Amino acid sequence: MADSAQTIADTYPIPVYRFIVDFGEESIPFTEVSGLDVGVETITYKDGKGKKHMPGQPTDVNITMKRGLVRKGSQFYDWIASISLNMVDKRDLSVSLTDETGDTLLVTWNIINAFPKKLTAPSINGGSNEASVESLELMADDVKVVFH
């Protein structure tokens, strides 16, 4: 017996190519987002009987976002250029996988207190016809996952 459409929708993996990125009030298109990792460091405790492993503090959250460079400029350059000693505009943002219409959120990663740590210009090659893509690396305090 074949699975129903609802069973397929509920149990099959969600495609990763339909997603939106929200920077507060603004949605910005990206071609790729990586580093939405949640983890903890491990602590090794050694005593006379052997070793024991325990969870420690949360690991660092390093996120990389890639998008096409456009003629009007880069708000990410403005953001990273605004950083001065101990002064940075930290932002909360979210990355959400959506259904095929793009209207219904399925899974959202809420990124808390993110700030830019590196902006990489596109690789420039006179023999290529690829689109120019800039890469933004962010450091954040935490990532929370919400299933809708």
PDB file of C-alpha atoms in Angstrom:
ATOM      1  CA  MET A   1       0.000   0.000   0.000  1.00  0.00           C
ATOM      2  CA  ALA A   2       1.371   3.405  -0.943  1.00  0.00           C
ATOM      3  CA  ASP A   3       1.985   6.113   1.612  1.00  0.00           C
ATOM      4  CA  SER A   4      -0.501   8.963   1.704  1.00  0.00           C
ATOM      5  CA  ALA A   5       0.634  12.472   0.771  1.00  0.00           C
ATOM      6  CA  GLN A   6       0.357  13.555   4.428  1.00  0.00           C
ATOM      7  CA  THR A   7       2.458  10.586   5.628  1.00  0.00           C
ATOM      8  CA  ILE A   8       5.128  11.474   3.080  1.00  0.00           C
ATOM      9  CA  ALA A   9       5.065  15.134   4.137  1.00  0.00           C
ATOM     10  CA  ASP A  10       5.350  14.190   7.827  1.00  0.00           C
ATOM     11  CA  THR A  11       8.014  11.488   7.606  1.00  0.00           C
ATOM     12  CA  TYR A  12      10.267  12.242   4.629  1.00  0.00           C
ATOM     13  CA  PRO A  13      13.282  14.554   5.033  1.00  0.00           C
ATOM     14  CA  ILE A  14      12.710  18.240   4.308  1.00  0.00           C
ATOM     15  CA  PRO A  15      14.541  19.534   1.208  1.00  0.00           C
ATOM     16  CA  VAL A  16      17.290  22.043   2.037  1.00  0.00           C
ATOM     17  CA  TYR A  17      16.943  24.257  -1.043  1.00  0.00           C
ATOM     18  CA  ARG A  18      13.839  26.164   0.143  1.00  0.00           C
ATOM     19  CA  PHE A  19      14.827  28.477   2.955  1.00  0.00           C
ATOM     20  CA  ILE A  20      14.600  32.081   4.085  1.00  0.00           C
ATOM     21  CA  VAL A  21      16.940  34.152   6.248  1.00  0.00           C
ATOM     22  CA  ASP A  22      15.462  36.935   8.384  1.00  0.00           C
ATOM     23  CA  PHE A  23      17.649  39.712   9.795  1.00  0.00           C
ATOM     24  CA  GLY A  24      15.067  41.218  12.123  1.00  0.00           C
ATOM     25  CA  GLU A  25      12.668  43.156   9.912  1.00  0.00           C
ATOM     26  CA  GLU A  26      14.487  42.309   6.668  1.00  0.00           C
ATOM     27  CA  SER A  27      14.572  39.041   4.683  1.00  0.00           C
ATOM     28  CA  ILE A  28      17.798  38.611   2.740  1.00  0.00           C
ATOM     29  CA  PRO A  29      18.303  35.955   0.031  1.00  0.00           C
ATOM     30  CA  PHE A  30      21.290  33.626   0.437  1.00  0.00           C
ATOM     31  CA  THR A  31      22.551  30.743  -1.679  1.00  0.00           C
ATOM     32  CA  GLU A  32      23.995  28.809   1.247  1.00  0.00           C
ATOM     33  CA  VAL A  33      23.995  28.775   5.054  1.00  0.00           C
ATOM     34  CA  SER A  34      26.206  26.450   7.102  1.00  0.00           C
ATOM     35  CA  GLY A  35      27.345  26.057  10.699  1.00  0.00           C
ATOM     36  CA  LEU A  36      23.963  25.903  12.433  1.00  0.00           C
ATOM     37  CA  ASP A  37      25.567  23.556  14.950  1.00  0.00           C
ATOM     38  CA  VAL A  38      24.462  22.920  18.527  1.00  0.00           C
ATOM     39  CA  GLY A  39      27.012  21.126  20.688  1.00  0.00           C
ATOM     40  CA  VAL A  40      28.965  21.002  23.930  1.00  0.00           C
ATOM     41  CA  GLU A  41      32.633  20.657  24.750  1.00  0.00           C
ATOM     42  CA  THR A  42      33.628  17.521  26.592  1.00  0.00           C
ATOM     43  CA  ILE A  43      35.495  17.341  29.874  1.00  0.00           C
ATOM     44  CA  THR A  44      37.660  14.332  30.634  1.00  0.00           C
ATOM     45  CA  TYR A  45      37.956  13.514  34.322  1.00  0.00           C
ATOM     46  CA  LYS A  46      40.739  11.107  35.293  1.00  0.00           C
ATOM     47  CA  ASP A  47      40.908   9.389  38.639  1.00  0.00           C
ATOM     48  CA  GLY A  48      42.552   6.261  40.010  1.00  0.00           C
ATOM     49  CA  LYS A  49      39.863   4.063  38.437  1.00  0.00           C
ATOM     50  CA  GLY A  50      40.072   5.374  34.880  1.00  0.00           C
ATOM     51  CA  LYS A  51      38.540   8.130  32.761  1.00  0.00           C
ATOM     52  CA  LYS A  52      35.079   9.608  32.739  1.00  0.00           C
ATOM     53  CA  HIS A  53      33.657  11.997  30.152  1.00  0.00           C
ATOM     54  CA  MET A  54      31.171  14.731  30.958  1.00  0.00           C
ATOM     55  CA  PRO A  55      29.529  17.527  28.984  1.00  0.00           C
ATOM     56  CA  GLY A  56      31.047  20.959  29.459  1.00  0.00           C
ATOM     57  CA  GLN A  57      30.207  24.413  28.147  1.00  0.00           C
ATOM     58  CA  PRO A  58      28.430  24.959  24.815  1.00  0.00           C
ATOM     59  CA  THR A  59      30.684  25.052  21.754  1.00  0.00           C
ATOM     60  CA  ASP A  60      31.221  28.245  19.785  1.00  0.00           C
ATOM     61  CA  VAL A  61      28.619  29.045  17.139  1.00  0.00           C
ATOM     62  CA  ASN A  62      30.307  29.925  13.831  1.00  0.00           C
ATOM     63  CA  ILE A  63      27.927  30.430  10.928  1.00  0.00           C
ATOM     64  CA  THR A  64      28.825  31.003   7.280  1.00  0.00           C
ATOM     65  CA  MET A  65      26.372  32.589   4.852  1.00  0.00           C
ATOM     66  CA  LYS A  66      26.933  33.021   1.120  1.00  0.00           C
ATOM     67  CA  ARG A  67      25.053  35.215  -1.297  1.00  0.00           C
ATOM     68  CA  GLY A  68      25.433  36.926  -4.634  1.00  0.00           C
ATOM     69  CA  LEU A  69      27.180  40.288  -4.654  1.00  0.00           C
ATOM     70  CA  VAL A  70      24.959  43.008  -6.165  1.00  0.00           C
ATOM     71  CA  ARG A  71      25.717  46.448  -7.589  1.00  0.00           C
ATOM     72  CA  LYS A  72      23.898  48.430  -4.912  1.00  0.00           C
ATOM     73  CA  GLY A  73      26.470  47.543  -2.257  1.00  0.00           C
ATOM     74  CA  SER A  74      26.676  45.251   0.725  1.00  0.00           C
ATOM     75  CA  GLN A  75      24.905  45.899   4.015  1.00  0.00           C
ATOM     76  CA  PHE A  76      27.274  43.269   5.441  1.00  0.00           C
ATOM     77  CA  TYR A  77      30.279  45.443   4.627  1.00  0.00           C
ATOM     78  CA  ASP A  78      28.558  48.327   6.413  1.00  0.00           C
ATOM     79  CA  TRP A  79      27.873  46.047   9.401  1.00  0.00           C
ATOM     80  CA  ILE A  80      31.453  44.747   9.715  1.00  0.00           C
ATOM     81  CA  ALA A  81      32.930  48.197   9.032  1.00  0.00           C
ATOM     82  CA  SER A  82      30.915  49.616  11.942  1.00  0.00           C
ATOM     83  CA  ILE A  83      32.797  47.424  14.443  1.00  0.00           C
ATOM     84  CA  SER A  84      35.207  49.195  16.725  1.00  0.00           C
ATOM     85  CA  LEU A  85      36.932  48.084  19.918  1.00  0.00           C
ATOM     86  CA  ASN A  86      34.275  46.352  22.044  1.00  0.00           C
ATOM     87  CA  MET A  87      31.494  48.044  20.058  1.00  0.00           C
ATOM     88  CA  VAL A  88      29.409  45.926  17.709  1.00  0.00           C
ATOM     89  CA  ASP A  89      25.777  45.800  16.656  1.00  0.00           C
ATOM     90  CA  LYS A  90      24.764  42.256  17.645  1.00  0.00           C
ATOM     91  CA  ARG A  91      21.654  40.962  15.913  1.00  0.00           C
ATOM     92  CA  ASP A  92      19.223  38.104  16.273  1.00  0.00           C
ATOM     93  CA  LEU A  93      18.439  36.330  13.018  1.00  0.00           C
ATOM     94  CA  SER A  94      16.662  33.215  11.880  1.00  0.00           C
ATOM     95  CA  VAL A  95      17.064  30.643   9.137  1.00  0.00           C
ATOM     96  CA  SER A  96      13.916  28.702   8.234  1.00  0.00           C
ATOM     97  CA  LEU A  97      13.228  25.777   5.938  1.00  0.00           C
ATOM     98  CA  THR A  98       9.866  26.233   4.222  1.00  0.00           C
ATOM     99  CA  ASP A  99       7.327  24.135   2.365  1.00  0.00           C
ATOM    100  CA  GLU A 100       7.113  24.163  -1.428  1.00  0.00           C
ATOM    101  CA  THR A 101       5.086  27.401  -1.451  1.00  0.00           C
ATOM    102  CA  GLY A 102       7.622  29.230   0.727  1.00  0.00           C
ATOM    103  CA  ASP A 103       4.801  30.434   2.984  1.00  0.00           C
ATOM    104  CA  THR A 104       4.826  27.800   5.746  1.00  0.00           C
ATOM    105  CA  LEU A 105       7.844  27.529   8.051  1.00  0.00           C
ATOM    106  CA  LEU A 106       8.796  23.926   8.871  1.00  0.00           C
ATOM    107  CA  VAL A 107      11.993  24.275  10.943  1.00  0.00           C
ATOM    108  CA  THR A 108      13.630  27.478  12.206  1.00  0.00           C
ATOM    109  CA  TRP A 109      17.096  28.035  13.635  1.00  0.00           C
ATOM    110  CA  ASN A 110      17.054  31.169  15.805  1.00  0.00           C
ATOM    111  CA  ILE A 111      20.536  32.648  16.019  1.00  0.00           C
ATOM    112  CA  ILE A 112      21.077  34.804  19.100  1.00  0.00           C
ATOM    113  CA  ASN A 113      23.441  37.802  19.402  1.00  0.00           C
ATOM    114  CA  ALA A 114      25.262  37.312  16.098  1.00  0.00           C
ATOM    115  CA  PHE A 115      27.964  39.633  14.849  1.00  0.00           C
ATOM    116  CA  PRO A 116      30.193  39.521  11.754  1.00  0.00           C
ATOM    117  CA  LYS A 117      33.749  38.309  12.158  1.00  0.00           C
ATOM    118  CA  LYS A 118      34.775  37.998   8.508  1.00  0.00           C
ATOM    119  CA  LEU A 119      33.487  39.125   5.111  1.00  0.00           C
ATOM    120  CA  THR A 120      35.107  37.413   2.128  1.00  0.00           C
ATOM    121  CA  ALA A 121      34.982  38.970  -1.329  1.00  0.00           C
ATOM    122  CA  PRO A 122      34.236  36.769  -4.339  1.00  0.00           C
ATOM    123  CA  SER A 123      37.086  34.987  -6.104  1.00  0.00           C
ATOM    124  CA  ILE A 124      37.838  37.009  -9.206  1.00  0.00           C
ATOM    125  CA  ASN A 125      38.721  35.061 -12.343  1.00  0.00           C
ATOM    126  CA  GLY A 126      38.737  36.511 -15.863  1.00  0.00           C
ATOM    127  CA  GLY A 127      38.246  33.059 -17.398  1.00  0.00           C
ATOM    128  CA  SER A 128      35.061  32.259 -15.476  1.00  0.00           C
ATOM    129  CA  ASN A 129      31.428  33.107 -16.055  1.00  0.00           C
ATOM    130  CA  GLU A 130      30.223  32.285 -12.517  1.00  0.00           C
ATOM    131  CA  ALA A 131      28.259  34.753 -10.424  1.00  0.00           C
ATOM    132  CA  SER A 132      30.162  36.739  -7.798  1.00  0.00           C
ATOM    133  CA  VAL A 133      29.435  35.384  -4.318  1.00  0.00           C
ATOM    134  CA  GLU A 134      30.414  37.013  -1.033  1.00  0.00           C
ATOM    135  CA  SER A 135      30.746  35.021   2.160  1.00  0.00           C
ATOM    136  CA  LEU A 136      29.862  36.315   5.636  1.00  0.00           C
ATOM    137  CA  GLU A 137      31.123  34.556   8.759  1.00  0.00           C
ATOM    138  CA  LEU A 138      29.232  35.216  11.972  1.00  0.00           C
ATOM    139  CA  MET A 139      29.907  34.422  15.615  1.00  0.00           C
ATOM    140  CA  ALA A 140      26.826  33.991  17.807  1.00  0.00           C
ATOM    141  CA  ASP A 141      26.018  33.255  21.434  1.00  0.00           C
ATOM    142  CA  ASP A 142      23.519  30.463  20.811  1.00  0.00           C
ATOM    143  CA  VAL A 143      21.309  28.630  18.310  1.00  0.00           C
ATOM    144  CA  LYS A 144      17.813  27.444  19.206  1.00  0.00           C
ATOM    145  CA  VAL A 145      15.865  25.067  16.959  1.00  0.00           C
ATOM    146  CA  VAL A 146      12.086  25.355  16.610  1.00  0.00           C
ATOM    147  CA  PHE A 147       9.978  22.738  14.788  1.00  0.00           C
ATOM    148  CA  HIS A 148       6.700  24.239  13.551  1.00  0.00           C
TER     149      HIS A 148
END
